[in-house]
Coordinates of C-alpha atoms in Angstrom, one line a residue:
X1 CA 99.6 124.9 60.8
X2 CA 99.6 124.2 57.1
X3 CA 96.0 123.8 55.8
X4 CA 95.8 122.3 52.3
X5 CA 93.2 120.5 50.3
X6 CA 93.9 117.6 47.9
X7 CA 91.8 116.6 44.9
X8 CA 92.5 113.8 42.6
X9 CA 91.4 111.7 39.6
X10 CA 88.9 114.4 38.3
X11 CA 89.2 112.8 34.8
X12 CA 87.7 115.8 33.1
X13 CA 86.5 114.5 29.7
X14 CA 86.8 116.4 26.5
X15 CA 83.5 117.1 24.6
X16 CA 84.1 114.5 21.9
X17 CA 83.1 110.8 22.2
X18 CA 85.8 109.9 19.7
X19 CA 88.4 110.9 22.3
X20 CA 88.4 107.4 23.6
X21 CA 89.1 108.8 27.1
X22 CA 86.2 106.9 28.8
X23 CA 86.0 103.2 28.4
X24 CA 86.8 103.1 24.6
X25 CA 86.0 99.3 24.3
X26 CA 82.5 100.0 25.5
X27 CA 81.8 103.4 23.9
X28 CA 83.3 102.6 20.5
X29 CA 81.2 99.5 20.3
X30 CA 77.9 101.3 20.5
X31 CA 75.9 102.6 17.5
X32 CA 76.7 106.3 16.8
X33 CA 73.7 107.8 18.4
X34 CA 73.9 105.6 21.5
X35 CA 77.7 106.2 21.7
X36 CA 77.2 110.0 21.8
X37 CA 74.5 109.8 24.5
X38 CA 76.4 107.3 26.7
X39 CA 79.6 109.4 26.5
X40 CA 77.8 112.6 27.4
X41 CA 76.0 111.0 30.3
X42 CA 79.4 109.9 31.7
X43 CA 80.9 113.3 31.0
X44 CA 78.0 115.0 32.9
X45 CA 78.4 112.7 35.9
X46 CA 82.1 113.6 36.0
X47 CA 81.5 117.3 35.7
X48 CA 78.8 117.3 38.4
X49 CA 81.2 115.6 40.9
X50 CA 84.0 118.1 40.0
X51 CA 81.7 121.1 40.5
X52 CA 80.6 119.6 43.9
X53 CA 84.2 119.3 45.0
X54 CA 85.0 122.9 44.0
X55 CA 81.9 124.1 45.8
X56 CA 82.9 122.3 49.0
X57 CA 86.4 123.8 48.8
X58 CA 84.9 127.3 48.3
X59 CA 82.4 126.9 51.1
X60 CA 85.2 126.1 53.6
X61 CA 87.0 129.4 52.9
X62 CA 84.7 131.4 55.2
X63 CA 84.6 134.3 52.7
X64 CA 88.4 134.7 52.8
X65 CA 90.3 135.0 49.5
X66 CA 92.6 132.1 49.0
X67 CA 92.0 130.8 52.5
X68 CA 93.9 127.5 51.9
X69 CA 97.7 127.3 52.0
X70 CA 97.7 125.1 48.9
X71 CA 95.5 123.2 46.6
X72 CA 97.1 120.0 45.4
X73 CA 95.9 117.9 42.5
X74 CA 97.2 114.3 42.7
X75 CA 96.9 113.6 39.0
X76 CA 94.6 112.4 36.2
X77 CA 93.3 115.9 35.9
X78 CA 91.8 114.9 32.5
X79 CA 91.0 111.7 30.8
X80 CA 93.5 112.7 28.1
X81 CA 93.1 112.0 24.4
X82 CA 93.4 108.5 23.1
X83 CA 95.8 107.7 25.9
X84 CA 98.2 110.3 24.6
X85 CA 97.7 112.6 27.6
X86 CA 97.5 116.3 26.9
X87 CA 98.9 116.1 23.4
X88 CA 95.5 117.2 22.0
X89 CA 94.2 120.8 22.3
X90 CA 90.8 119.6 23.7
X91 CA 92.6 117.9 26.6
X92 CA 94.8 120.9 27.1
X93 CA 91.6 123.1 27.4
X94 CA 90.2 120.9 30.2
X95 CA 93.6 121.0 32.0
X96 CA 93.7 124.8 31.8
X97 CA 90.2 125.0 33.1
X98 CA 91.1 123.0 36.2
X99 CA 94.3 125.0 36.7
X100 CA 92.3 128.2 36.7
X101 CA 89.7 126.8 39.0
X102 CA 92.1 125.5 41.7
X103 CA 94.2 128.7 41.6
X104 CA 91.2 130.6 43.0
X105 CA 91.2 128.9 46.4
X106 CA 94.8 129.0 47.7
X107 CA 98.0 131.0 47.7
X108 CA 99.5 128.3 45.5
X109 CA 98.4 125.3 43.5
X110 CA 100.4 122.2 42.7
X111 CA 100.0 119.1 40.4
X112 CA 101.4 115.6 40.8
X113 CA 100.4 114.4 37.4
X114 CA 99.5 110.8 36.5
X115 CA 99.2 108.4 33.6
X116 CA 96.1 109.9 31.9
X117 CA 97.7 113.4 32.1
X118 CA 100.9 112.4 30.2
X119 CA 100.0 109.1 28.5
X120 CA 101.7 105.8 29.1
X121 CA 101.1 102.1 28.4
X122 CA 99.1 100.3 31.0
X123 CA 96.5 97.5 31.1
X124 CA 93.5 99.5 30.0
X125 CA 95.4 101.8 27.6
X126 CA 95.6 101.9 23.8
X127 CA 99.3 101.4 24.0
X128 CA 100.7 104.7 22.8
X129 CA 102.9 105.4 25.8
X130 CA 104.4 108.5 27.3
X131 CA 105.0 111.1 24.7
X132 CA 107.0 114.4 24.6
X133 CA 104.1 116.5 23.1
X134 CA 102.0 115.7 26.2
X135 CA 104.8 116.3 28.6
X136 CA 105.6 119.7 27.1
X137 CA 101.9 120.7 27.1
X138 CA 101.6 119.7 30.8
X139 CA 104.7 121.8 31.6
X140 CA 103.2 124.8 29.7
X141 CA 100.0 124.5 31.7
X142 CA 101.0 123.5 35.2
X143 CA 104.7 124.5 35.3
X144 CA 107.4 122.2 36.8
X145 CA 106.3 118.5 37.0
X146 CA 108.2 118.1 40.3
X147 CA 108.2 120.7 43.1
X148 CA 108.5 121.5 46.7
X149 CA 107.1 124.0 49.2
X150 CA 107.7 124.5 52.9
X151 CA 105.2 125.6 55.5
X152 CA 105.6 125.6 59.3
X153 CA 108.8 123.5 59.2
X154 CA 107.4 120.7 57.0
X155 CA 108.7 120.1 53.4
X156 CA 106.1 119.0 50.8
X157 CA 107.7 117.2 47.9
X158 CA 105.6 116.5 44.8
X159 CA 106.7 114.2 42.0
X160 CA 105.5 113.0 38.7
X161 CA 104.7 109.2 38.8
X162 CA 104.8 108.8 35.0
X163 CA 108.3 110.3 34.7
X164 CA 109.5 108.1 37.6
X165 CA 108.4 104.8 36.1
X166 CA 108.7 105.5 32.4
X167 CA 111.1 103.6 30.2
X168 CA 110.9 105.9 27.2
X169 CA 113.3 105.8 24.3
X170 CA 112.9 109.6 23.9
X171 CA 116.0 111.4 25.0
X172 CA 114.1 114.5 26.2
X173 CA 111.8 112.4 28.4
X174 CA 114.7 110.4 29.8
X175 CA 116.4 113.7 30.6
X176 CA 113.4 114.9 32.5
X177 CA 113.1 111.6 34.4
X178 CA 116.8 111.9 35.5
X179 CA 116.3 115.6 36.4
X180 CA 113.4 114.6 38.7
X181 CA 115.6 111.9 40.3
X182 CA 118.4 114.3 41.0
X183 CA 115.9 116.9 42.3
X184 CA 114.5 114.4 44.8
X185 CA 118.0 113.4 46.0
X186 CA 119.3 117.0 46.2
X187 CA 116.2 118.3 48.0
X188 CA 116.1 115.6 50.6
X189 CA 119.8 115.7 51.2
X190 CA 119.5 119.4 52.0
X191 CA 116.5 119.0 54.2
X192 CA 116.8 117.8 57.8
X193 CA 113.2 118.0 59.0
X194 CA 109.9 116.2 58.5
X195 CA 108.5 115.9 55.0
X196 CA 105.5 114.7 53.0
X197 CA 105.6 112.9 49.6
X198 CA 102.9 113.7 47.1
X199 CA 102.5 111.4 44.1
X200 CA 99.8 110.1 41.8
X201 CA 100.6 106.3 42.1
X202 CA 101.4 104.7 45.5
X203 CA 104.0 102.5 43.8
X204 CA 106.1 105.6 42.8
X205 CA 108.8 105.4 45.5
X206 CA 110.2 102.1 44.2
X207 CA 111.6 104.0 41.2
X208 CA 113.8 106.4 43.2
X209 CA 114.4 104.2 46.3
X210 CA 118.1 105.1 46.4
X211 CA 117.4 108.8 46.7
X212 CA 114.8 108.5 49.5
X213 CA 115.9 105.4 51.5
X214 CA 117.7 107.2 54.3
X215 CA 115.0 109.9 54.5
X216 CA 112.0 107.6 54.9
X217 CA 112.2 107.8 58.8
X218 CA 111.5 111.5 58.7
X219 CA 108.6 111.2 56.2
X220 CA 105.3 111.9 57.8
X221 CA 103.0 110.8 55.1
X222 CA 102.9 109.6 51.5
X223 CA 99.7 111.1 50.0
X224 CA 98.6 109.6 46.6
X225 CA 95.7 109.4 44.2
X226 CA 95.2 106.8 41.5
X227 CA 93.3 104.1 43.5
X228 CA 90.0 106.1 43.5
X229 CA 88.5 104.3 46.4
X230 CA 90.5 105.4 49.5
X231 CA 89.6 102.2 51.3
X232 CA 91.9 100.4 49.0
X233 CA 94.7 102.6 50.3
X234 CA 93.8 101.8 53.9
X235 CA 94.0 98.1 53.0
X236 CA 97.3 98.5 51.3
X237 CA 98.7 100.3 54.3
X238 CA 97.4 97.5 56.7
X239 CA 99.1 94.8 54.5
X240 CA 102.3 96.8 54.4
X241 CA 102.4 97.0 58.2
X242 CA 101.8 93.2 58.5
X243 CA 104.7 92.3 56.2
X244 CA 108.1 91.8 58.0
X245 CA 110.6 94.1 56.5
X246 CA 113.3 91.4 56.8
X247 CA 111.8 89.1 54.2
X248 CA 111.9 91.7 51.4
X249 CA 115.0 91.0 49.3
X250 CA 115.4 94.2 47.2
X251 CA 116.0 97.8 48.3
X252 CA 113.4 99.1 46.0
X253 CA 110.7 96.8 47.5
X254 CA 111.8 97.6 51.1
X255 CA 111.7 101.4 50.5
X256 CA 108.2 101.0 48.9
X257 CA 107.0 98.9 51.8
X258 CA 108.2 101.5 54.3
X259 CA 106.5 104.3 52.4
X260 CA 103.3 102.3 52.1
X261 CA 103.2 102.1 55.9
X262 CA 102.7 105.8 55.8
X263 CA 100.3 105.8 52.8
X264 CA 97.2 108.0 52.6
X265 CA 95.0 107.7 49.5
X266 CA 92.9 110.7 48.5
X267 CA 89.4 109.6 47.3
X268 CA 88.7 110.4 43.7
X269 CA 86.4 113.2 42.7
X270 CA 85.2 111.4 39.5
X271 CA 82.6 108.7 39.9
X272 CA 84.7 106.1 38.1
X273 CA 85.3 102.6 39.5
X274 CA 83.4 103.8 42.6
X275 CA 81.1 106.5 43.9
X276 CA 83.5 109.4 43.6
X277 CA 82.7 112.9 45.0
X278 CA 85.8 112.7 47.2
X279 CA 88.7 114.9 48.3
X280 CA 91.2 115.2 51.2
X281 CA 92.2 117.9 53.7
X282 CA 95.8 117.9 55.1
X283 CA 96.8 119.8 58.2
X284 CA 100.4 119.5 59.2
X285 CA 103.0 120.9 61.6
X286 CA 106.6 119.6 62.5
X287 CA 105.1 117.0 64.9
X288 CA 102.2 115.5 63.1
X289 CA 100.2 115.4 59.8
X290 CA 96.5 115.0 60.0
X291 CA 94.6 113.9 56.9
X292 CA 90.8 113.7 56.6
X293 CA 89.1 112.2 53.6
X294 CA 85.7 113.8 52.7
X295 CA 83.0 112.0 50.7
X296 CA 80.5 114.5 49.6
X297 CA 76.8 113.7 49.3
X298 CA 75.6 112.8 45.8
X299 CA 72.8 115.2 44.9
X300 CA 69.3 113.7 45.1
X301 CA 68.7 114.8 41.5
X302 CA 71.7 112.7 40.3
X303 CA 71.2 109.0 39.8
X304 CA 74.1 106.7 40.8
X305 CA 76.5 106.7 37.8
X306 CA 76.9 103.3 36.1
X307 CA 80.6 104.0 36.2
X308 CA 80.4 103.8 40.1
X309 CA 80.4 100.0 39.8
X310 CA 83.9 98.6 39.7
X311 CA 82.6 95.4 38.1
X312 CA 80.9 97.4 35.3
X313 CA 84.1 99.4 34.7
X314 CA 86.2 96.3 34.6
X315 CA 83.9 94.6 32.1
X316 CA 84.0 97.7 29.9
X317 CA 87.8 97.7 29.9
X318 CA 88.2 94.0 29.0
X319 CA 85.1 93.2 27.0
X320 CA 85.8 91.8 23.5
X321 CA 85.9 94.4 20.7
X322 CA 82.9 94.2 18.3

């Protein structure tokens, strides 16, 4: 049986409050001294949660070297740099650190990167969008942005959500997006057994619905990050199961709904938008995939991070600029 561990939304922050990678509307509006202190407190909270997750992974190895079959990061490895992903060397340094850490625990490590890793425009962003410098830096650190591996008769397929949904005008980025689409189609056409989809964002399948539509019945699970609070994933799955497939007019929406019925959300490690300190174990064989979310205890010497409040985080994202 395959025995893997997933971690997601670690949001490792660079050591510079001017990076705007943590609630820039809030941080940038503070006086200089308060800004530096507030940013460092957030960064320390994130680092403590990350170290706790790594400690848990190591403790479950039973003294064996690389005891896990795979470590899988489901994206938002870092907070990026000014919403330009890994284009900046400081963000690259944090990404390399995470890559080195996760490689210690398994025979192989994989990364299904997300919006903060590569940079793209979204509701809380600074509007810079997906950029080639960040994509190339990510490839240099993590290797291919879409991948597969097979264990015990089950195919694991990992994709890059940002490449799937981007509408970039850059020819090199568009080429990578198309290559990913072809990779997904070719891989699933050649595979006749059960499979698991790994992606950062749960909405990802709608962007390559044509390629996966006839293969959804053999999908065991869609395992994603991005939502931070895994209970939101459970709710999304329940809603998907309650919606009749026949009322959905478009193929993309029907494929997404079918995938959401098999959704498992990995809880975030970073205490952002909720408590954090989460990860997910995955055990699979040709007949069944078992997933188990783990919420680690927050150390008694750590106060509850202010970023654990979703309402606080939302206000910091939308509050008027000073």
